[in-house]
Each structure stands twice: as structure tokens, then as C-alpha cells.
PDB file of C-alpha atoms in Angstrom:
ATOM      1  CA  LEU A   1      48.870   5.293  -3.298  1.00 95.00           C
ATOM      2  CA  GLY A   2      51.218   2.346  -3.669  1.00 95.00           C
ATOM      3  CA  GLN A   3      51.736  -1.339  -4.401  1.00 96.00           C
ATOM      4  CA  ILE A   4      52.550  -4.039  -1.861  1.00 95.00           C
ATOM      5  CA  PRO A   5      54.568  -6.946  -3.326  1.00 93.00           C
ATOM      6  CA  GLU A   6      53.526 -10.559  -2.872  1.00 89.00           C
ATOM      7  CA  GLN A   7      55.350 -12.370  -0.055  1.00 83.00           C
ATOM      8  CA  ARG A   8      56.255 -15.871  -1.186  1.00 76.00           C
ATOM      9  CA  GLN A   9      56.384 -17.721   2.101  1.00 66.00           C
ATOM     10  CA  ARG A  10      54.471 -20.405   3.913  1.00 57.00           C
ATOM     11  CA  GLY A  11      51.995 -19.471   6.610  1.00 59.00           C
ATOM     12  CA  ASP A  12      50.964 -16.012   7.699  1.00 67.00           C
ATOM     13  CA  VAL A  13      52.955 -12.935   6.731  1.00 75.00           C
ATOM     14  CA  GLN A  14      54.730 -11.561   9.807  1.00 85.00           C
ATOM     15  CA  LEU A  15      54.338  -7.945  10.906  1.00 92.00           C
ATOM     16  CA  LEU A  16      57.104  -5.527   9.980  1.00 92.00           C
ATOM     17  CA  ARG A  17      59.838  -4.875  12.535  1.00 91.00           C
ATOM     18  CA  PRO A  18      62.447  -2.108  12.832  1.00 89.00           C
ATOM     19  CA  ASN A  19      65.349  -2.974  10.482  1.00 88.00           C
ATOM     20  CA  ASP A  20      63.247  -5.654   8.796  1.00 89.00           C
ATOM     21  CA  ASP A  21      65.260  -7.670   6.269  1.00 91.00           C
ATOM     22  CA  ARG A  22      62.324  -7.847   3.812  1.00 93.00           C
ATOM     23  CA  HIS A  23      63.583  -4.678   2.165  1.00 93.00           C
ATOM     24  CA  LEU A  24      61.205  -4.444  -0.815  1.00 94.00           C
ATOM     25  CA  TYR A  25      58.224  -5.268   1.385  1.00 94.00           C
ATOM     26  CA  ALA A  26      59.148  -2.668   4.020  1.00 95.00           C
ATOM     27  CA  GLU A  27      59.954  -0.063   1.366  1.00 96.00           C
ATOM     28  CA  ALA A  28      56.528  -0.561  -0.220  1.00 96.00           C
ATOM     29  CA  PHE A  29      54.831   0.416   3.048  1.00 97.00           C
ATOM     30  CA  ARG A  30      57.153   3.405   3.446  1.00 96.00           C
ATOM     31  CA  ASN A  31      56.092   4.467  -0.039  1.00 97.00           C
ATOM     32  CA  VAL A  32      52.403   4.247   0.925  1.00 97.00           C
ATOM     33  CA  ARG A  33      53.163   6.224   4.099  1.00 96.00           C
ATOM     34  CA  SER A  34      54.860   8.960   2.055  1.00 96.00           C
ATOM     35  CA  SER A  35      51.946   9.004  -0.399  1.00 96.00           C
ATOM     36  CA  ILE A  36      49.592   9.691   2.529  1.00 95.00           C
ATOM     37  CA  LEU A  37      51.848  12.285   4.187  1.00 94.00           C
ATOM     38  CA  PHE A  38      52.561  14.294   1.030  1.00 93.00           C
ATOM     39  CA  LYS A  39      49.314  13.930  -0.876  1.00 93.00           C
ATOM     40  CA  ASN A  40      47.446  17.184  -1.569  1.00 92.00           C
ATOM     41  CA  TRP A  41      44.447  16.728   0.721  1.00 91.00           C
ATOM     42  CA  HIS A  42      42.996  20.145  -0.262  1.00 87.00           C
ATOM     43  CA  GLY A  43      43.076  21.487   3.252  1.00 82.00           C
ATOM     44  CA  ARG A  44      43.450  19.428   6.403  1.00 88.00           C
ATOM     45  CA  MET A  45      45.639  16.339   6.684  1.00 92.00           C
ATOM     46  CA  PRO A  46      43.406  13.365   7.642  1.00 95.00           C
ATOM     47  CA  LYS A  47      43.751  12.061  11.187  1.00 96.00           C
ATOM     48  CA  THR A  48      41.097   9.340  11.138  1.00 97.00           C
ATOM     49  CA  ILE A  49      41.742   6.862   8.312  1.00 97.00           C
ATOM     50  CA  LEU A  50      39.464   3.920   7.562  1.00 97.00           C
ATOM     51  CA  ILE A  51      40.828   1.129   5.370  1.00 97.00           C
ATOM     52  CA  THR A  52      38.548  -1.328   3.608  1.00 96.00           C
ATOM     53  CA  SER A  53      38.160  -3.572   0.558  1.00 95.00           C
ATOM     54  CA  ALA A  54      35.340  -4.833  -1.627  1.00 94.00           C
ATOM     55  CA  VAL A  55      35.322  -8.477  -0.516  1.00 93.00           C
ATOM     56  CA  PRO A  56      37.164 -10.720   2.004  1.00 89.00           C
ATOM     57  CA  ASN A  57      40.595 -12.322   1.461  1.00 87.00           C
ATOM     58  CA  GLU A  58      42.269  -9.234   0.028  1.00 87.00           C
ATOM     59  CA  GLY A  59      45.029  -9.287   2.645  1.00 88.00           C
ATOM     60  CA  LYS A  60      43.538  -6.141   4.129  1.00 93.00           C
ATOM     61  CA  THR A  61      44.196  -6.751   7.830  1.00 94.00           C
ATOM     62  CA  THR A  62      47.889  -7.509   7.277  1.00 93.00           C
ATOM     63  CA  CYS A  63      48.215  -4.415   5.060  1.00 95.00           C
ATOM     64  CA  VAL A  64      46.463  -2.172   7.572  1.00 96.00           C
ATOM     65  CA  SER A  65      48.538  -3.476  10.480  1.00 96.00           C
ATOM     66  CA  ASN A  66      51.842  -3.053   8.641  1.00 97.00           C
ATOM     67  CA  LEU A  67      50.889   0.445   7.529  1.00 97.00           C
ATOM     68  CA  ALA A  68      50.111   1.357  11.145  1.00 98.00           C
ATOM     69  CA  VAL A  69      53.486  -0.066  12.226  1.00 97.00           C
ATOM     70  CA  THR A  70      55.244   1.922   9.492  1.00 97.00           C
ATOM     71  CA  MET A  71      53.486   5.156  10.493  1.00 97.00           C
ATOM     72  CA  ALA A  72      54.456   4.580  14.145  1.00 97.00           C
ATOM     73  CA  LEU A  73      58.096   3.876  13.255  1.00 96.00           C
ATOM     74  CA  SER A  74      58.295   7.368  11.719  1.00 94.00           C
ATOM     75  CA  GLY A  75      57.550   8.847  15.156  1.00 95.00           C
ATOM     76  CA  SER A  76      53.803   9.464  14.815  1.00 96.00           C
ATOM     77  CA  ARG A  77      51.530   8.413  17.677  1.00 98.00           C
ATOM     78  CA  VAL A  78      49.180   5.885  16.077  1.00 98.00           C
ATOM     79  CA  LEU A  79      46.090   4.030  17.291  1.00 98.00           C
ATOM     80  CA  LEU A  80      45.109   0.963  15.251  1.00 98.00           C
ATOM     81  CA  ALA A  81      41.470  -0.007  15.864  1.00 98.00           C
ATOM     82  CA  ASP A  82      39.731  -3.167  14.633  1.00 96.00           C
ATOM     83  CA  CYS A  83      36.405  -1.998  13.241  1.00 95.00           C
ATOM     84  CA  ASP A  84      35.452  -5.346  11.698  1.00 93.00           C
ATOM     85  CA  LEU A  85      33.117  -6.231  14.561  1.00 91.00           C
ATOM     86  CA  ARG A  86      32.036  -9.552  13.065  1.00 88.00           C
ATOM     87  CA  ARG A  87      35.271 -11.208  11.914  1.00 88.00           C
ATOM     88  CA  GLY A  88      38.130  -8.850  12.797  1.00 90.00           C
ATOM     89  CA  GLY A  89      41.442 -10.436  13.719  1.00 92.00           C
ATOM     90  CA  VAL A  90      43.919  -7.579  14.142  1.00 95.00           C
ATOM     91  CA  ASN A  91      44.575  -8.707  17.727  1.00 95.00           C
ATOM     92  CA  GLU A  92      45.746 -12.117  16.453  1.00 94.00           C
ATOM     93  CA  LEU A  93      48.529 -10.499  14.404  1.00 93.00           C
ATOM     94  CA  PHE A  94      49.717  -8.656  17.510  1.00 95.00           C
ATOM     95  CA  LYS A  95      49.086 -11.683  19.781  1.00 94.00           C
ATOM     96  CA  ALA A  96      46.830  -9.536  21.962  1.00 95.00           C
ATOM     97  CA  PRO A  97      43.507 -10.257  23.755  1.00 95.00           C
ATOM     98  CA  VAL A  98      40.376  -9.708  21.661  1.00 95.00           C
ATOM     99  CA  SER A  99      38.464  -8.118  24.543  1.00 92.00           C
ATOM    100  CA  PRO A 100      37.785  -5.529  25.874  1.00 94.00           C
ATOM    101  CA  GLY A 101      37.627  -3.820  22.525  1.00 95.00           C
ATOM    102  CA  LEU A 102      35.620  -1.585  20.232  1.00 96.00           C
ATOM    103  CA  SER A 103      32.343  -3.480  20.620  1.00 94.00           C
ATOM    104  CA  GLU A 104      32.393  -2.976  24.408  1.00 95.00           C
ATOM    105  CA  VAL A 105      33.148   0.723  23.910  1.00 95.00           C
ATOM    106  CA  LEU A 106      30.223   1.195  21.490  1.00 93.00           C
ATOM    107  CA  ARG A 107      27.857  -0.536  23.915  1.00 92.00           C
ATOM    108  CA  GLY A 108      28.943   1.749  26.746  1.00 92.00           C
ATOM    109  CA  LYS A 109      30.473  -1.107  28.760  1.00 94.00           C
ATOM    110  CA  THR A 110      33.865   0.588  28.968  1.00 95.00           C
ATOM    111  CA  HIS A 111      35.541   3.871  28.011  1.00 95.00           C
ATOM    112  CA  TRP A 112      37.628   3.685  24.848  1.00 96.00           C
ATOM    113  CA  ARG A 113      40.843   4.558  26.702  1.00 96.00           C
ATOM    114  CA  ASP A 114      40.364   1.488  28.899  1.00 97.00           C
ATOM    115  CA  ALA A 115      40.154  -0.717  25.796  1.00 97.00           C
ATOM    116  CA  VAL A 116      43.487   0.496  24.367  1.00 97.00           C
ATOM    117  CA  GLN A 117      46.444  -1.913  24.556  1.00 97.00           C
ATOM    118  CA  GLU A 118      50.122  -1.128  24.098  1.00 96.00           C
ATOM    119  CA  THR A 119      51.990  -3.046  21.393  1.00 96.00           C
ATOM    120  CA  SER A 120      55.657  -3.976  21.136  1.00 94.00           C
ATOM    121  CA  THR A 121      56.055  -1.265  18.479  1.00 95.00           C
ATOM    122  CA  ARG A 122      56.918   2.112  19.952  1.00 95.00           C
ATOM    123  CA  ASN A 123      54.214   4.800  19.434  1.00 97.00           C
ATOM    124  CA  LEU A 124      51.636   2.200  18.335  1.00 98.00           C
ATOM    125  CA  ASP A 125      48.565   1.366  20.427  1.00 98.00           C
ATOM    126  CA  LEU A 126      45.884  -1.184  19.583  1.00 98.00           C
ATOM    127  CA  MET A 127      42.150  -1.430  20.122  1.00 98.00           C
ATOM    128  CA  ALA A 128      40.918  -4.956  19.427  1.00 97.00           C
ATOM    129  CA  ARG A 129      37.515  -5.932  18.035  1.00 95.00           C
ATOM    130  CA  GLY A 130      35.914  -7.006  21.287  1.00 94.00           C
ATOM    131  CA  GLU A 131      33.058  -9.470  21.575  1.00 92.00           C
ATOM    132  CA  VAL A 132      31.170 -10.305  18.375  1.00 87.00           C
ATOM    133  CA  LEU A 133      27.740  -8.657  18.373  1.00 78.00           C
ATOM    134  CA  ASP A 134      24.708  -8.200  16.138  1.00 75.00           C
ATOM    135  CA  GLN A 135      23.343  -4.847  14.913  1.00 77.00           C
ATOM    136  CA  THR A 136      26.856  -3.512  14.460  1.00 84.00           C
ATOM    137  CA  SER A 137      25.950  -0.814  11.932  1.00 85.00           C
ATOM    138  CA  GLU A 138      23.548   0.766  14.447  1.00 88.00           C
ATOM    139  CA  MET A 139      26.389   0.925  16.976  1.00 88.00           C
ATOM    140  CA  LEU A 140      28.715   2.548  14.442  1.00 90.00           C
ATOM    141  CA  LEU A 141      26.092   5.194  13.625  1.00 89.00           C
ATOM    142  CA  SER A 142      25.663   6.158  17.295  1.00 88.00           C
ATOM    143  CA  LYS A 143      26.656   9.386  19.052  1.00 91.00           C
ATOM    144  CA  THR A 144      29.017   7.294  21.175  1.00 91.00           C
ATOM    145  CA  ALA A 145      30.985   6.528  18.013  1.00 93.00           C
ATOM    146  CA  ASP A 146      31.100  10.253  17.108  1.00 94.00           C
ATOM    147  CA  GLU A 147      32.415  11.242  20.544  1.00 95.00           C
ATOM    148  CA  MET A 148      34.964   8.429  20.521  1.00 96.00           C
ATOM    149  CA  LEU A 149      36.305   9.513  17.115  1.00 96.00           C
ATOM    150  CA  ARG A 150      36.703  13.134  18.240  1.00 96.00           C
ATOM    151  CA  GLU A 151      38.563  12.180  21.407  1.00 97.00           C
ATOM    152  CA  MET A 152      40.824   9.697  19.596  1.00 97.00           C
ATOM    153  CA  ALA A 153      41.764  12.317  16.984  1.00 96.00           C
ATOM    154  CA  ASP A 154      42.698  14.726  19.790  1.00 96.00           C
ATOM    155  CA  GLU A 155      45.028  12.225  21.461  1.00 96.00           C
ATOM    156  CA  TYR A 156      46.738  10.582  18.471  1.00 98.00           C
ATOM    157  CA  ASP A 157      48.431  11.806  15.307  1.00 97.00           C
ATOM    158  CA  TYR A 158      46.614   9.095  13.320  1.00 98.00           C
ATOM    159  CA  VAL A 159      43.755   6.737  14.100  1.00 98.00           C
ATOM    160  CA  ILE A 160      43.637   3.862  11.595  1.00 98.00           C
ATOM    161  CA  PHE A 161      40.562   1.626  11.398  1.00 97.00           C
ATOM    162  CA  ASP A 162      40.603  -1.834   9.850  1.00 96.00           C
ATOM    163  CA  SER A 163      37.049  -2.217   8.573  1.00 95.00           C
ATOM    164  CA  ALA A 164      34.840  -4.990   7.209  1.00 93.00           C
ATOM    165  CA  PRO A 165      34.684  -5.452   3.411  1.00 94.00           C
ATOM    166  CA  VAL A 166      32.129  -3.064   1.891  1.00 94.00           C
ATOM    167  CA  LEU A 167      30.057  -5.703   0.076  1.00 93.00           C
ATOM    168  CA  VAL A 168      29.831  -8.064   3.062  1.00 90.00           C
ATOM    169  CA  ALA A 169      27.994  -5.844   5.559  1.00 85.00           C
ATOM    170  CA  ASP A 170      26.548  -2.352   5.915  1.00 89.00           C
ATOM    171  CA  ASP A 171      28.970  -1.574   8.772  1.00 90.00           C
ATOM    172  CA  THR A 172      31.655   0.055   6.652  1.00 93.00           C
ATOM    173  CA  ALA A 173      29.268   2.147   4.549  1.00 91.00           C
ATOM    174  CA  SER A 174      27.701   3.389   7.809  1.00 91.00           C
ATOM    175  CA  PHE A 175      30.974   4.263   9.546  1.00 94.00           C
ATOM    176  CA  ALA A 176      33.104   5.424   6.596  1.00 95.00           C
ATOM    177  CA  PRO A 177      31.441   8.870   6.228  1.00 94.00           C
ATOM    178  CA  LYS A 178      32.600   9.701   9.778  1.00 94.00           C
ATOM    179  CA  ALA A 179      36.297   9.158   8.928  1.00 95.00           C
ATOM    180  CA  ASP A 180      38.455  11.902   7.418  1.00 96.00           C
ATOM    181  CA  THR A 181      39.377   9.630   4.526  1.00 96.00           C
ATOM    182  CA  VAL A 182      39.004   6.034   3.322  1.00 97.00           C
ATOM    183  CA  LEU A 183      41.746   3.987   1.679  1.00 97.00           C
ATOM    184  CA  PHE A 184      40.723   1.053  -0.505  1.00 95.00           C
ATOM    185  CA  ILE A 185      42.696  -2.179  -0.843  1.00 95.00           C
ATOM    186  CA  VAL A 186      42.530  -4.198  -4.058  1.00 94.00           C
ATOM    187  CA  ARG A 187      44.259  -7.569  -4.390  1.00 92.00           C
ATOM    188  CA  MET A 188      45.995  -7.844  -7.761  1.00 87.00           C
ATOM    189  CA  SER A 189      44.799 -10.599 -10.130  1.00 81.00           C
ATOM    190  CA  SER A 190      42.100 -11.611  -7.662  1.00 75.00           C
ATOM    191  CA  THR A 191      39.486  -8.920  -7.037  1.00 73.00           C
ATOM    192  CA  MET A 192      37.007  -8.558  -9.884  1.00 84.00           C
ATOM    193  CA  ALA A 193      36.951  -5.011 -11.260  1.00 89.00           C
ATOM    194  CA  ARG A 194      33.148  -5.103 -11.274  1.00 92.00           C
ATOM    195  CA  LEU A 195      33.027  -5.756  -7.510  1.00 93.00           C
ATOM    196  CA  THR A 196      35.613  -3.074  -6.799  1.00 92.00           C
ATOM    197  CA  GLY A 197      33.600  -0.578  -8.831  1.00 94.00           C
ATOM    198  CA  LYS A 198      30.379  -1.556  -7.082  1.00 95.00           C
ATOM    199  CA  ALA A 199      31.967  -1.088  -3.635  1.00 95.00           C
ATOM    200  CA  LEU A 200      33.489   2.285  -4.551  1.00 94.00           C
ATOM    201  CA  ASP A 201      30.171   3.476  -6.007  1.00 95.00           C
ATOM    202  CA  LEU A 202      28.444   2.573  -2.742  1.00 95.00           C
ATOM    203  CA  LEU A 203      30.969   4.612  -0.755  1.00 95.00           C
ATOM    204  CA  TYR A 204      30.721   7.585  -3.125  1.00 94.00           C
ATOM    205  CA  GLU A 205      26.931   7.540  -2.710  1.00 95.00           C
ATOM    206  CA  ARG A 206      27.476   7.967   1.048  1.00 93.00           C
ATOM    207  CA  GLN A 207      29.650  11.071   0.407  1.00 94.00           C
ATOM    208  CA  VAL A 208      32.781   9.238   1.537  1.00 95.00           C
ATOM    209  CA  ASN A 209      36.155  10.865   0.877  1.00 93.00           C
ATOM    210  CA  ILE A 210      38.164   8.173  -0.952  1.00 94.00           C
ATOM    211  CA  GLY A 211      41.820   9.017  -0.395  1.00 95.00           C
ATOM    212  CA  GLY A 212      43.281   6.417  -2.729  1.00 95.00           C
ATOM    213  CA  VAL A 213      43.799   2.768  -3.604  1.00 95.00           C
ATOM    214  CA  ILE A 214      46.505   0.373  -2.388  1.00 96.00           C
ATOM    215  CA  LEU A 215      47.269  -2.550  -4.704  1.00 95.00           C
ATOM    216  CA  ASN A 216      48.129  -5.623  -2.662  1.00 93.00           C
ATOM    217  CA  ARG A 217      50.125  -8.733  -3.610  1.00 90.00           C
ATOM    218  CA  SER A 218      51.463  -7.310  -6.860  1.00 88.00           C
ATOM    219  CA  SER A 219      54.078  -9.294  -8.780  1.00 81.00           C
TER     220      SER A 219
END
């Protein structure tokens, strides 16, 4: 679907802003956005999009967050949800509280709308990870998760989930079949092709609709 160039800077990569002066970096995310919007989806345009990788340290969370920002800047109403219930850190990028979040929603402690936070980016809302909990895959397989997905898709143009790496936990393979499509992030010159293939095979076995691959940190 696109390639995201490496950012040669110290510290964490900052989120994209309107009129960002990192032109190549911003344009790369616009290219991915266009690839999603104009791809032939053989029917219905996906509204619920789960983004994952094979292993940790692919730069996935930054990619997912910047893609959500880019989609929102085009005028779409976007909800970015942190579905990595063990180690997710989307809220840290947005400097937002980690709780209440998705884990509280799945346990029935709060309604999903009450866990949604506004961000400084227009049209973009955030649902943080929430408290870390065990037995996360069981929660993601629940009817509560199904109802939440349906309601989110009714209220937003796009719901984008940042998910745990496929080969780290069963969470993603359990939740991915519920999403309209799954996008897969591969870090250039880092991720072993064998591990990427193994993760994709696992998703295909679960009848997951793989919408495409995003190559991250390309030179």
C-alpha cells in the first residue's frame, strides 16, 4: 500500500501536524491513505481497519497513529483504538490518559462512548488501552466486542485499531477476523521474511481479509 521513509532524528518520532514541514514523511502517509481509499475492495469499503505486524519494534504504533491523523485531516471522522491490551502505548503519543480504555469496555465496566477521548487533531478521537489485564483474547472474542464494533462503525467513517504483534499473543489472531480488513506493517531491513510469512499464514488460516502491506522505515 505504501512505504514510510526512515526519520533520522533523535528520540521519538513526533505525530504529524497540519502543514507539517516533514514533506516526504507526510506525503508517504497521504499515499497510503489514497491506496486505502481507491483500492478495489470488491464491494464494500472497509470501515473497521486493524493494523498489526509480525513482531514488536516495527514502528507500528507510530505508523498507525500517523495514518489515523492523516485520514482525519482529509475530513473523515476517525476513531483510533489501542487494541494492544498488554503493551499498547497509543495514548503516550497523544499525551492522553491510559484509562478508561478498551479493556474497561470489554469487561463491561464502562460503555465504549465513555472511554473515547478527543485529540488535538480535528475529526480524530482516541480510545486508549485501559488497564492491563490477563485473558485478553477471550475478551476480544466476546459478544461485547462484536456489539462495540458494530456501533463504532455506525458512528465513525473509519475505526482504526492498533493491535499486538501476531506472533507475540493470540489476541490479534482472535480479533482480526472481526475487522473489515487488516493492514500489515513490515520494517525494512529488520523483519525476517520467514517471520512475516508465518504471521500472514496464521491470519490467512483464520479467514482474515489482508488488505495490504505497509513498508516502514524504508531508505
